[in-house]
Amino acid sequence: MKQVTLLGATGSIGLSTLDVIARHPDQFSVFALTANTQVERLYQQCRAYQPEYAVMVDPQAAEQLQQKLQQAALDTRVLAGIDGLIQVASDKRTDYVMAAIVGAAGLQPTLAAARAGKRVLLANKEALVMSGRLFMDAIKENQAELLPIDSEHNAIFQCIPGRLAGNVKELGVRRILLTGSGGPFRQTPLSQLGAVTPEQAVAHPNWDMGRKISVDSATMMNKGLELIEACWLFDAVPDFIQIVVHPQSVVHSMVEYNDGSVLAQLGQPDMRTPIAHAMAWPARMDSGVDRLDLFDVAHLDFERPDYERFPCLQLAEHAARQSGTAPTILNAANEVAVQAFLDNGLGFTGIADVVKSVLNVMSSRDASDLDTILADDEQARQYAHEYIHQAHTRVK
Ligand code: NDP
């Protein structure tokens, strides 16, 4: 029986993970569930899964949860704050840690899980984007297992059998083909992009995801973050990875070998497949996902990415080549810009402008310690806020 800590239990990945766990009560038990502010949802999850711990980052939300659990006579212990996240991610009774907090907030608990030698099921790509070297070293030094949950990286992993991480060139891999749907605005006239709304941006054509990653998919920043993620996971340089726009989201990524073979992983666009794969690895188990009907799919399209339409992708590729803290700066500026867009405080095309301006004013530094990474993360957020504020002033 594996004990699972689920960081970000109330989100889209969190719900899919609990769905998979519920199908295998003989193999998995929930040790801890965490959330930020959604008290009612975490409470309902505590009722259903009776974990040892529940963590709410927000202290008031933690108090509310505590009261509700007491009233229901449930003995799940409640912790608050980031220390609570770190505690449950590294508790010696936990075997698997699902890292499904959105954004930079997931970095420290995910790193704690790696340092404690857990099987880390990594959905929180921002953690790896920010601290790739530190994180990969922590995995290696503590004999932790790192399994990618992002469907593309999970697909690549499945196309390189038996290999958890490391340099794929040694295995005869010539190229990684990282696929992405192109999001909801792949064919929208460029002149209309400035006026698209948050509701349009989060309406992804194939995937049902949280709001932040949905906006990242619409700008294709998500693919840029994934490129950086893939470089760390598979010890590759950016030029080793070709991004391929594939609107159907059926081929989740591909690996090309020296002999000309191209291996692909196909499946429904449903995150329960990579989650079940990573949890059961190296075995396989039922995920609840419908089988793929190729007669329904009928055809698969592939296109080159359009950098004029998706400037965020180019900015991310540039940051990936620069390395150091450039990806941290990119990620932080993007998080601020996406939130401003979702709050109707910035236009859609303004997201790339914010990221570009912050990358221009900050210089990339060596990213081998957490203090430097966190300092550049904070500085980039500050610059991004200033840029957005100034843009408003200019408009007025
Ligand atoms: P959601 O927005 O749906 O969920 C985010 C989760 O993180 C919630 O549980 C939320 O709690 C919690 N959270 C938010 N802010 C904080 C914070 N400051 N501190 C602690 N916890 C916090 O996101 P997704 O599930 O869509 O995405 C999670 C991660 O997985 C992201 O990194 C994303 O890129 C990645 N991913 C997601 C995919 C998907 O299909 N959704 C696919 C591939 C990767 P609360 O509910 O209380 O706010």
Short mmCIF file of C-alpha atoms and ligand atoms in Angstrom, two decimals:
data_model
loop_
_atom_site.label_atom_id
_atom_site.label_comp_id
_atom_site.label_asym_id
_atom_site.label_seq_id
_atom_site.Cartn_x
_atom_site.Cartn_y
_atom_site.Cartn_z
CA MET A 1 0.00 0.00 0.00
CA LYS A 2 1.53 3.33 -1.08
CA GLN A 3 0.81 6.44 0.97
CA VAL A 4 0.19 9.47 -1.22
CA THR A 5 0.55 13.17 -0.41
CA LEU A 6 -1.41 15.27 -2.85
CA LEU A 7 -0.18 18.87 -3.11
CA GLY A 8 -2.87 20.91 -4.83
CA ALA A 9 -5.68 18.40 -4.15
CA THR A 10 -8.51 20.80 -5.00
CA GLY A 11 -7.26 21.64 -8.50
CA SER A 12 -7.78 19.98 -11.85
CA ILE A 13 -4.82 17.57 -11.49
CA GLY A 14 -5.75 16.99 -7.85
CA LEU A 15 -9.25 15.86 -8.79
CA SER A 16 -7.98 13.57 -11.55
CA THR A 17 -5.46 12.04 -9.14
CA LEU A 18 -8.13 11.32 -6.54
CA ASP A 19 -10.27 9.74 -9.25
CA VAL A 20 -7.41 7.37 -10.12
CA ILE A 21 -6.67 6.62 -6.46
CA ALA A 22 -10.35 5.80 -5.82
CA ARG A 23 -10.14 3.09 -8.49
CA HIS A 24 -7.31 1.33 -6.63
CA PRO A 25 -8.03 1.34 -2.89
CA ASP A 26 -5.95 -1.82 -2.53
CA GLN A 27 -2.81 -0.03 -3.79
CA PHE A 28 -3.02 3.59 -2.64
CA SER A 29 -4.05 5.41 0.47
CA VAL A 30 -4.21 9.20 0.90
CA PHE A 31 -1.77 10.45 3.54
CA ALA A 32 -2.22 14.21 3.07
CA LEU A 33 -4.29 16.62 1.00
CA THR A 34 -3.43 20.29 0.51
CA ALA A 35 -5.08 23.42 -0.87
CA ASN A 36 -4.72 27.17 -0.73
CA THR A 37 -8.14 28.65 0.07
CA GLN A 38 -10.90 26.27 -1.06
CA VAL A 39 -12.11 25.09 2.34
CA GLU A 40 -15.35 23.39 1.32
CA ARG A 41 -13.78 21.32 -1.42
CA LEU A 42 -10.89 20.17 0.79
CA TYR A 43 -13.34 19.38 3.57
CA GLN A 44 -15.39 17.15 1.23
CA GLN A 45 -12.19 15.43 0.11
CA CYS A 46 -11.22 14.84 3.75
CA ARG A 47 -14.60 13.23 4.36
CA ALA A 48 -14.16 10.96 1.36
CA TYR A 49 -10.49 10.00 1.80
CA GLN A 50 -9.85 10.49 5.53
CA PRO A 51 -6.21 11.54 5.23
CA GLU A 52 -3.85 11.80 8.19
CA TYR A 53 -3.24 15.50 7.39
CA ALA A 54 -4.94 18.35 5.56
CA VAL A 55 -2.97 21.53 4.85
CA MET A 56 -4.42 24.91 3.96
CA VAL A 57 -1.85 27.52 3.04
CA ASP A 58 -4.17 30.34 4.05
CA PRO A 59 -4.26 30.44 7.91
CA GLN A 60 -7.90 31.56 8.11
CA ALA A 61 -8.95 28.82 5.75
CA ALA A 62 -7.01 26.35 7.93
CA GLU A 63 -9.00 27.46 10.99
CA GLN A 64 -12.30 27.07 9.14
CA LEU A 65 -11.34 23.60 7.96
CA GLN A 66 -10.31 22.62 11.48
CA GLN A 67 -13.73 23.63 12.80
CA LYS A 68 -15.61 21.76 10.10
CA LEU A 69 -13.58 18.60 10.65
CA GLN A 70 -14.13 18.79 14.41
CA GLN A 71 -17.88 19.20 13.94
CA ALA A 72 -17.89 16.14 11.71
CA ALA A 73 -15.80 14.21 14.28
CA LEU A 74 -13.07 13.52 11.74
CA ASP A 75 -9.59 13.15 13.16
CA THR A 76 -7.60 14.48 10.15
CA ARG A 77 -5.01 16.88 11.55
CA VAL A 78 -4.93 20.37 10.02
CA LEU A 79 -1.72 22.28 9.30
CA ALA A 80 -1.32 25.79 7.89
CA GLY A 81 1.11 27.64 5.67
CA ILE A 82 4.03 26.63 3.54
CA ASP A 83 5.68 24.85 6.50
CA GLY A 84 2.69 22.55 6.57
CA LEU A 85 3.16 21.77 2.87
CA ILE A 86 6.84 21.02 3.40
CA GLN A 87 6.08 18.83 6.41
CA VAL A 88 3.60 16.57 4.60
CA ALA A 89 5.73 16.45 1.42
CA SER A 90 8.71 15.13 3.35
CA ASP A 91 7.00 13.06 6.10
CA LYS A 92 8.66 9.67 6.32
CA ARG A 93 5.29 7.90 6.11
CA THR A 94 4.68 9.32 2.61
CA ASP A 95 5.79 7.26 -0.40
CA TYR A 96 4.47 9.28 -3.35
CA VAL A 97 4.08 13.04 -3.62
CA MET A 98 1.89 14.43 -6.38
CA ALA A 99 3.20 17.95 -7.04
CA ALA A 100 0.10 19.68 -8.44
CA ILE A 101 0.22 23.16 -6.94
CA VAL A 102 0.05 25.78 -9.66
CA GLY A 103 2.99 28.14 -10.15
CA ALA A 104 6.04 29.08 -8.13
CA ALA A 105 4.15 28.38 -4.88
CA GLY A 106 4.83 24.69 -5.48
CA LEU A 107 8.59 25.01 -5.59
CA GLN A 108 9.54 24.56 -1.94
CA PRO A 109 7.29 21.60 -1.06
CA THR A 110 8.20 19.86 -4.32
CA LEU A 111 11.88 20.35 -3.60
CA ALA A 112 11.30 19.05 -0.06
CA ALA A 113 9.77 15.87 -1.51
CA ALA A 114 12.82 15.38 -3.75
CA ARG A 115 15.19 15.93 -0.81
CA ALA A 116 13.25 13.39 1.24
CA GLY A 117 13.75 10.76 -1.49
CA LYS A 118 10.10 10.35 -2.49
CA ARG A 119 8.57 9.27 -5.77
CA VAL A 120 7.78 12.74 -7.09
CA LEU A 121 4.90 12.84 -9.57
CA LEU A 122 5.62 16.17 -11.20
CA ALA A 123 2.77 18.22 -12.65
CA ASN A 124 4.00 21.56 -11.25
CA LYS A 125 6.31 22.35 -14.19
CA GLU A 126 7.00 25.85 -12.83
CA ALA A 127 9.04 24.26 -9.99
CA LEU A 128 11.38 22.59 -12.46
CA VAL A 129 11.52 25.65 -14.73
CA MET A 130 12.66 27.78 -11.79
CA SER A 131 15.10 25.44 -10.12
CA GLY A 132 16.04 22.81 -12.70
CA ARG A 133 19.65 22.22 -11.62
CA LEU A 134 18.86 22.26 -7.90
CA PHE A 135 15.85 20.01 -8.34
CA MET A 136 17.57 17.43 -10.55
CA ASP A 137 20.53 17.32 -8.14
CA ALA A 138 18.17 16.80 -5.20
CA ILE A 139 16.50 13.91 -7.04
CA LYS A 140 19.85 12.25 -7.78
CA GLU A 141 21.48 12.83 -4.41
CA ASN A 142 18.51 11.48 -2.45
CA GLN A 143 17.62 8.54 -4.72
CA ALA A 144 14.21 10.04 -5.32
CA GLU A 145 12.20 8.98 -8.38
CA LEU A 146 10.97 11.70 -10.71
CA LEU A 147 8.00 10.78 -12.89
CA PRO A 148 6.58 13.36 -15.29
CA ILE A 149 2.84 13.99 -15.19
CA ASP A 150 2.69 16.61 -17.92
CA SER A 151 1.18 14.53 -20.72
CA GLU A 152 3.94 15.45 -23.19
CA HIS A 153 6.81 14.55 -20.87
CA ASN A 154 5.03 11.45 -19.74
CA ALA A 155 4.65 10.51 -23.43
CA ILE A 156 8.36 11.11 -24.08
CA PHE A 157 9.19 9.03 -21.02
CA GLN A 158 6.99 6.22 -22.33
CA CYS A 159 8.84 6.39 -25.68
CA ILE A 160 12.21 5.93 -23.93
CA PRO A 161 11.45 2.68 -22.12
CA GLY A 162 12.93 1.93 -18.75
CA ARG A 163 14.68 5.24 -18.30
CA LEU A 164 13.73 7.59 -15.48
CA ALA A 165 15.98 10.52 -16.31
CA GLY A 166 19.32 11.26 -17.87
CA ASN A 167 20.93 11.99 -21.19
CA VAL A 168 18.77 10.56 -23.95
CA LYS A 169 21.41 11.06 -26.65
CA GLU A 170 23.26 8.07 -25.19
CA LEU A 171 20.21 5.95 -25.97
CA GLY A 172 20.32 6.79 -29.67
CA VAL A 173 17.69 9.53 -29.50
CA ARG A 174 18.19 12.10 -32.28
CA ARG A 175 15.37 14.48 -31.49
CA ILE A 176 12.42 15.02 -29.19
CA LEU A 177 9.18 16.14 -30.86
CA LEU A 178 7.14 18.05 -28.29
CA THR A 179 3.55 18.46 -29.41
CA GLY A 180 1.06 21.18 -28.45
CA SER A 181 -2.46 21.91 -29.64
CA GLY A 182 -1.96 25.62 -30.36
CA GLY A 183 -4.84 26.41 -27.98
CA PRO A 184 -8.08 28.25 -28.68
CA PHE A 185 -6.54 31.05 -30.80
CA ARG A 186 -4.55 29.01 -33.31
CA GLN A 187 -6.64 30.36 -36.16
CA THR A 188 -7.98 33.61 -34.73
CA PRO A 189 -7.02 36.58 -36.94
CA LEU A 190 -3.98 38.28 -35.38
CA SER A 191 -5.79 41.62 -35.38
CA GLN A 192 -8.41 40.19 -32.98
CA LEU A 193 -6.02 38.75 -30.39
CA GLY A 194 -5.72 41.99 -28.42
CA ALA A 195 -9.44 41.89 -27.61
CA VAL A 196 -9.94 38.26 -26.56
CA THR A 197 -11.42 37.76 -23.08
CA PRO A 198 -10.26 35.54 -20.20
CA GLU A 199 -13.33 33.34 -20.74
CA GLN A 200 -12.33 32.75 -24.37
CA ALA A 201 -8.73 32.10 -23.37
CA VAL A 202 -9.53 29.46 -20.74
CA ALA A 203 -11.86 27.56 -23.10
CA HIS A 204 -9.27 25.10 -24.34
CA PRO A 205 -10.48 23.06 -27.34
CA ASN A 206 -9.25 19.67 -26.03
CA TRP A 207 -8.20 19.79 -22.37
CA ASP A 208 -10.10 20.71 -19.21
CA MET A 209 -7.49 22.39 -16.99
CA GLY A 210 -6.94 25.07 -14.35
CA ARG A 211 -7.19 28.72 -15.44
CA LYS A 212 -3.50 29.59 -15.34
CA ILE A 213 -2.31 26.69 -17.50
CA SER A 214 -5.25 27.28 -19.85
CA VAL A 215 -4.08 30.85 -20.49
CA ASP A 216 -0.51 29.56 -20.87
CA SER A 217 -1.82 27.16 -23.53
CA ALA A 218 -3.53 30.01 -25.35
CA THR A 219 -0.27 32.03 -25.49
CA MET A 220 1.79 28.82 -25.95
CA MET A 221 3.91 29.94 -22.99
CA ASN A 222 2.92 26.53 -21.69
CA LYS A 223 4.86 24.89 -24.51
CA GLY A 224 7.81 27.14 -23.76
CA LEU A 225 7.76 26.13 -20.08
CA GLU A 226 7.49 22.53 -21.21
CA LEU A 227 10.51 22.94 -23.45
CA ILE A 228 12.53 24.07 -20.41
CA GLU A 229 11.04 21.23 -18.37
CA ALA A 230 12.01 18.69 -21.05
CA CYS A 231 15.60 19.99 -21.16
CA TRP A 232 15.97 19.21 -17.45
CA LEU A 233 14.10 15.91 -17.45
CA PHE A 234 15.89 14.45 -20.45
CA ASP A 235 19.23 16.26 -20.11
CA ALA A 236 18.82 17.90 -23.50
CA VAL A 237 19.59 21.32 -24.99
CA PRO A 238 16.73 23.40 -26.47
CA ASP A 239 17.84 22.75 -30.05
CA PHE A 240 17.39 19.02 -29.48
CA ILE A 241 13.65 19.60 -29.08
CA GLN A 242 11.30 20.45 -31.94
CA ILE A 243 7.94 21.92 -31.03
CA VAL A 244 5.15 20.62 -33.24
CA VAL A 245 1.65 22.08 -33.30
CA HIS A 246 -0.84 19.21 -33.37
CA PRO A 247 -4.42 20.50 -33.01
CA GLN A 248 -6.09 17.17 -32.16
CA SER A 249 -4.03 16.52 -28.95
CA VAL A 250 -4.00 12.80 -29.66
CA VAL A 251 -0.25 12.34 -30.14
CA HIS A 252 1.11 13.52 -26.80
CA SER A 253 4.74 13.74 -28.04
CA MET A 254 7.30 11.72 -29.98
CA VAL A 255 10.91 10.59 -29.86
CA GLU A 256 13.03 10.22 -32.99
CA TYR A 257 15.92 7.73 -32.96
CA ASN A 258 19.15 7.63 -34.97
CA ASP A 259 17.87 4.82 -37.18
CA GLY A 260 14.94 6.95 -38.34
CA SER A 261 12.32 5.39 -36.06
CA VAL A 262 9.86 7.82 -34.53
CA LEU A 263 7.99 6.52 -31.48
CA ALA A 264 4.81 8.28 -30.42
CA GLN A 265 2.45 7.91 -27.46
CA LEU A 266 -1.21 8.40 -28.33
CA GLY A 267 -4.29 8.60 -26.15
CA GLN A 268 -7.33 10.57 -25.17
CA PRO A 269 -6.62 14.08 -23.85
CA ASP A 270 -7.32 13.04 -20.26
CA MET A 271 -4.73 13.56 -17.51
CA ARG A 272 -5.76 10.37 -15.74
CA THR A 273 -3.64 8.43 -18.25
CA PRO A 274 -0.28 10.01 -17.35
CA ILE A 275 -1.27 10.08 -13.67
CA ALA A 276 -2.09 6.36 -13.62
CA HIS A 277 1.05 5.61 -15.64
CA ALA A 278 3.32 7.47 -13.22
CA MET A 279 1.65 6.01 -10.14
CA ALA A 280 1.78 2.43 -11.35
CA TRP A 281 5.18 2.63 -13.09
CA PRO A 282 6.78 0.29 -14.08
CA ALA A 283 3.48 -1.62 -14.06
CA ARG A 284 0.25 -0.44 -15.72
CA MET A 285 -3.19 0.02 -14.21
CA ASP A 286 -6.67 1.12 -15.18
CA SER A 287 -7.11 4.91 -15.28
CA GLY A 288 -10.80 5.11 -16.12
CA VAL A 289 -9.97 6.78 -19.45
CA ASP A 290 -11.99 5.80 -22.53
CA ARG A 291 -10.14 3.92 -25.21
CA LEU A 292 -8.92 5.90 -28.20
CA ASP A 293 -11.02 5.28 -31.29
CA LEU A 294 -8.78 5.97 -34.28
CA PHE A 295 -11.75 5.76 -36.65
CA ASP A 296 -13.29 8.69 -34.77
CA VAL A 297 -10.01 10.62 -34.83
CA ALA A 298 -9.71 9.91 -38.58
CA HIS A 299 -6.76 12.20 -39.23
CA LEU A 300 -3.87 13.89 -37.44
CA ASP A 301 -2.44 17.29 -38.40
CA PHE A 302 1.00 18.73 -37.68
CA GLU A 303 2.15 22.32 -38.17
CA ARG A 304 5.18 24.48 -37.45
CA PRO A 305 4.71 26.94 -34.56
CA ASP A 306 3.89 30.49 -35.63
CA TYR A 307 6.12 32.84 -33.62
CA GLU A 308 4.27 35.96 -34.67
CA ARG A 309 1.09 34.56 -33.18
CA PHE A 310 2.86 33.06 -30.15
CA PRO A 311 5.64 35.46 -29.07
CA CYS A 312 5.68 33.90 -25.58
CA LEU A 313 7.01 30.71 -27.14
CA GLN A 314 9.96 32.56 -28.59
CA LEU A 315 10.65 34.34 -25.28
CA ALA A 316 10.67 30.98 -23.50
CA GLU A 317 13.02 29.45 -26.07
CA HIS A 318 15.34 32.41 -25.59
CA ALA A 319 15.25 32.02 -21.79
CA ALA A 320 15.90 28.30 -22.16
CA ARG A 321 19.06 29.03 -24.18
CA GLN A 322 20.21 31.67 -21.70
CA SER A 323 19.64 29.28 -18.78
CA GLY A 324 20.63 30.49 -15.24
CA THR A 325 17.79 32.47 -13.66
CA ALA A 326 16.35 33.55 -17.05
CA PRO A 327 13.64 30.83 -16.88
CA THR A 328 12.81 31.92 -13.29
CA ILE A 329 12.42 35.53 -14.47
CA LEU A 330 10.31 34.43 -17.46
CA ASN A 331 8.08 32.31 -15.25
CA ALA A 332 7.56 34.95 -12.56
CA ALA A 333 6.74 37.71 -15.06
CA ASN A 334 4.37 35.36 -16.84
CA GLU A 335 2.55 34.41 -13.62
CA VAL A 336 1.96 38.08 -12.78
CA ALA A 337 0.88 38.91 -16.34
CA VAL A 338 -1.50 35.93 -16.59
CA GLN A 339 -3.12 36.82 -13.27
CA ALA A 340 -3.52 40.45 -14.43
CA PHE A 341 -5.12 39.20 -17.65
CA LEU A 342 -7.50 36.92 -15.73
CA ASP A 343 -8.42 39.88 -13.50
CA ASN A 344 -9.17 41.98 -16.60
CA GLY A 345 -6.23 44.26 -15.82
CA LEU A 346 -4.19 43.46 -18.94
CA GLY A 347 -4.98 42.58 -22.54
CA PHE A 348 -4.11 39.15 -23.92
CA THR A 349 -1.26 40.39 -26.10
CA GLY A 350 0.03 42.39 -23.12
CA ILE A 351 1.16 39.12 -21.49
CA ALA A 352 4.07 38.75 -23.92
CA ASP A 353 4.88 42.47 -23.60
CA VAL A 354 5.20 42.18 -19.82
CA VAL A 355 7.40 39.09 -20.02
CA LYS A 356 9.62 40.63 -22.67
CA SER A 357 10.11 43.88 -20.78
CA VAL A 358 11.01 42.08 -17.54
CA LEU A 359 13.48 39.82 -19.35
CA ASN A 360 15.02 42.94 -20.87
CA VAL A 361 15.59 44.75 -17.58
CA MET A 362 16.94 41.79 -15.59
CA SER A 363 20.12 39.84 -16.24
CA SER A 364 20.24 36.10 -15.86
CA ARG A 365 22.43 34.84 -13.00
CA ASP A 366 23.78 31.47 -11.96
CA ALA A 367 20.83 29.52 -10.52
CA SER A 368 22.55 27.03 -8.25
CA ASP A 369 21.10 28.19 -4.92
CA LEU A 370 17.55 28.69 -3.77
CA ASP A 371 18.10 32.19 -2.34
CA THR A 372 19.20 33.55 -5.73
CA ILE A 373 16.26 31.87 -7.45
CA LEU A 374 13.74 33.24 -4.96
CA ALA A 375 15.31 36.72 -5.09
CA ASP A 376 15.09 36.85 -8.90
CA ASP A 377 11.56 35.48 -8.76
CA GLU A 378 10.53 38.29 -6.42
CA GLN A 379 12.35 41.00 -8.38
CA ALA A 380 10.77 39.86 -11.64
CA ARG A 381 7.30 39.97 -10.06
CA GLN A 382 7.96 43.50 -8.87
CA TYR A 383 9.06 44.65 -12.34
CA ALA A 384 6.06 42.95 -13.92
CA HIS A 385 3.66 44.74 -11.55
CA GLU A 386 5.39 48.06 -12.25
CA TYR A 387 5.17 47.52 -16.01
CA ILE A 388 1.45 46.73 -15.81
CA HIS A 389 0.85 49.75 -13.58
CA GLN A 390 2.75 52.05 -15.96
CA ALA A 391 0.87 50.63 -18.94
CA HIS A 392 -2.41 51.56 -17.21
CA THR A 393 -1.15 55.06 -16.50
CA ARG A 394 -0.13 55.45 -20.17
CA VAL A 395 -3.60 54.34 -21.32
CA LYS A 396 -5.32 56.82 -18.97
P1 NDP B 1 -5.57 24.45 -10.61
O1 NDP B 1 -5.58 25.92 -10.64
O2 NDP B 1 -6.75 23.70 -11.08
O3 NDP B 1 -5.24 23.95 -9.11
C1 NDP B 1 -4.17 24.50 -8.40
C2 NDP B 1 -4.04 23.85 -7.03
O4 NDP B 1 -2.96 24.53 -6.34
C3 NDP B 1 -5.27 24.00 -6.15
O5 NDP B 1 -5.35 22.92 -5.27
C4 NDP B 1 -4.97 25.30 -5.37
O6 NDP B 1 -5.67 25.40 -4.13
C5 NDP B 1 -3.48 25.13 -5.14
N1 NDP B 1 -2.82 26.42 -4.95
C6 NDP B 1 -3.00 27.56 -5.68
N2 NDP B 1 -2.21 28.54 -5.21
C7 NDP B 1 -1.52 28.02 -4.18
C8 NDP B 1 -0.57 28.56 -3.27
N3 NDP B 1 -0.16 29.83 -3.32
N4 NDP B 1 -0.04 27.74 -2.33
C9 NDP B 1 -0.45 26.46 -2.25
N5 NDP B 1 -1.37 25.89 -3.06
C10 NDP B 1 -1.89 26.67 -4.02
O7 NDP B 1 -4.27 24.00 -11.42
P2 NDP B 1 -4.04 22.68 -12.31
O8 NDP B 1 -4.45 21.47 -11.55
O9 NDP B 1 -4.58 22.91 -13.66
O10 NDP B 1 -2.44 22.71 -12.47
C11 NDP B 1 -1.58 22.34 -11.41
C12 NDP B 1 -0.17 22.21 -11.97
O11 NDP B 1 -0.15 21.11 -12.88
C13 NDP B 1 0.31 23.42 -12.75
O12 NDP B 1 1.68 23.60 -12.53
C14 NDP B 1 0.06 23.03 -14.21
O13 NDP B 1 0.96 23.66 -15.08
C15 NDP B 1 0.32 21.53 -14.15
N6 NDP B 1 -0.38 20.78 -15.18
C16 NDP B 1 -1.74 20.79 -15.23
C17 NDP B 1 -2.42 20.10 -16.22
C18 NDP B 1 -3.91 20.04 -16.24
O14 NDP B 1 -4.46 19.29 -17.07
N7 NDP B 1 -4.61 20.76 -15.41
C19 NDP B 1 -1.68 19.37 -17.26
C20 NDP B 1 -0.25 19.37 -17.08
C21 NDP B 1 0.37 20.08 -16.08
P3 NDP B 1 -7.11 26.18 -4.07
O15 NDP B 1 -8.06 25.30 -4.82
O16 NDP B 1 -7.41 26.24 -2.63
O17 NDP B 1 -6.90 27.50 -4.72
#
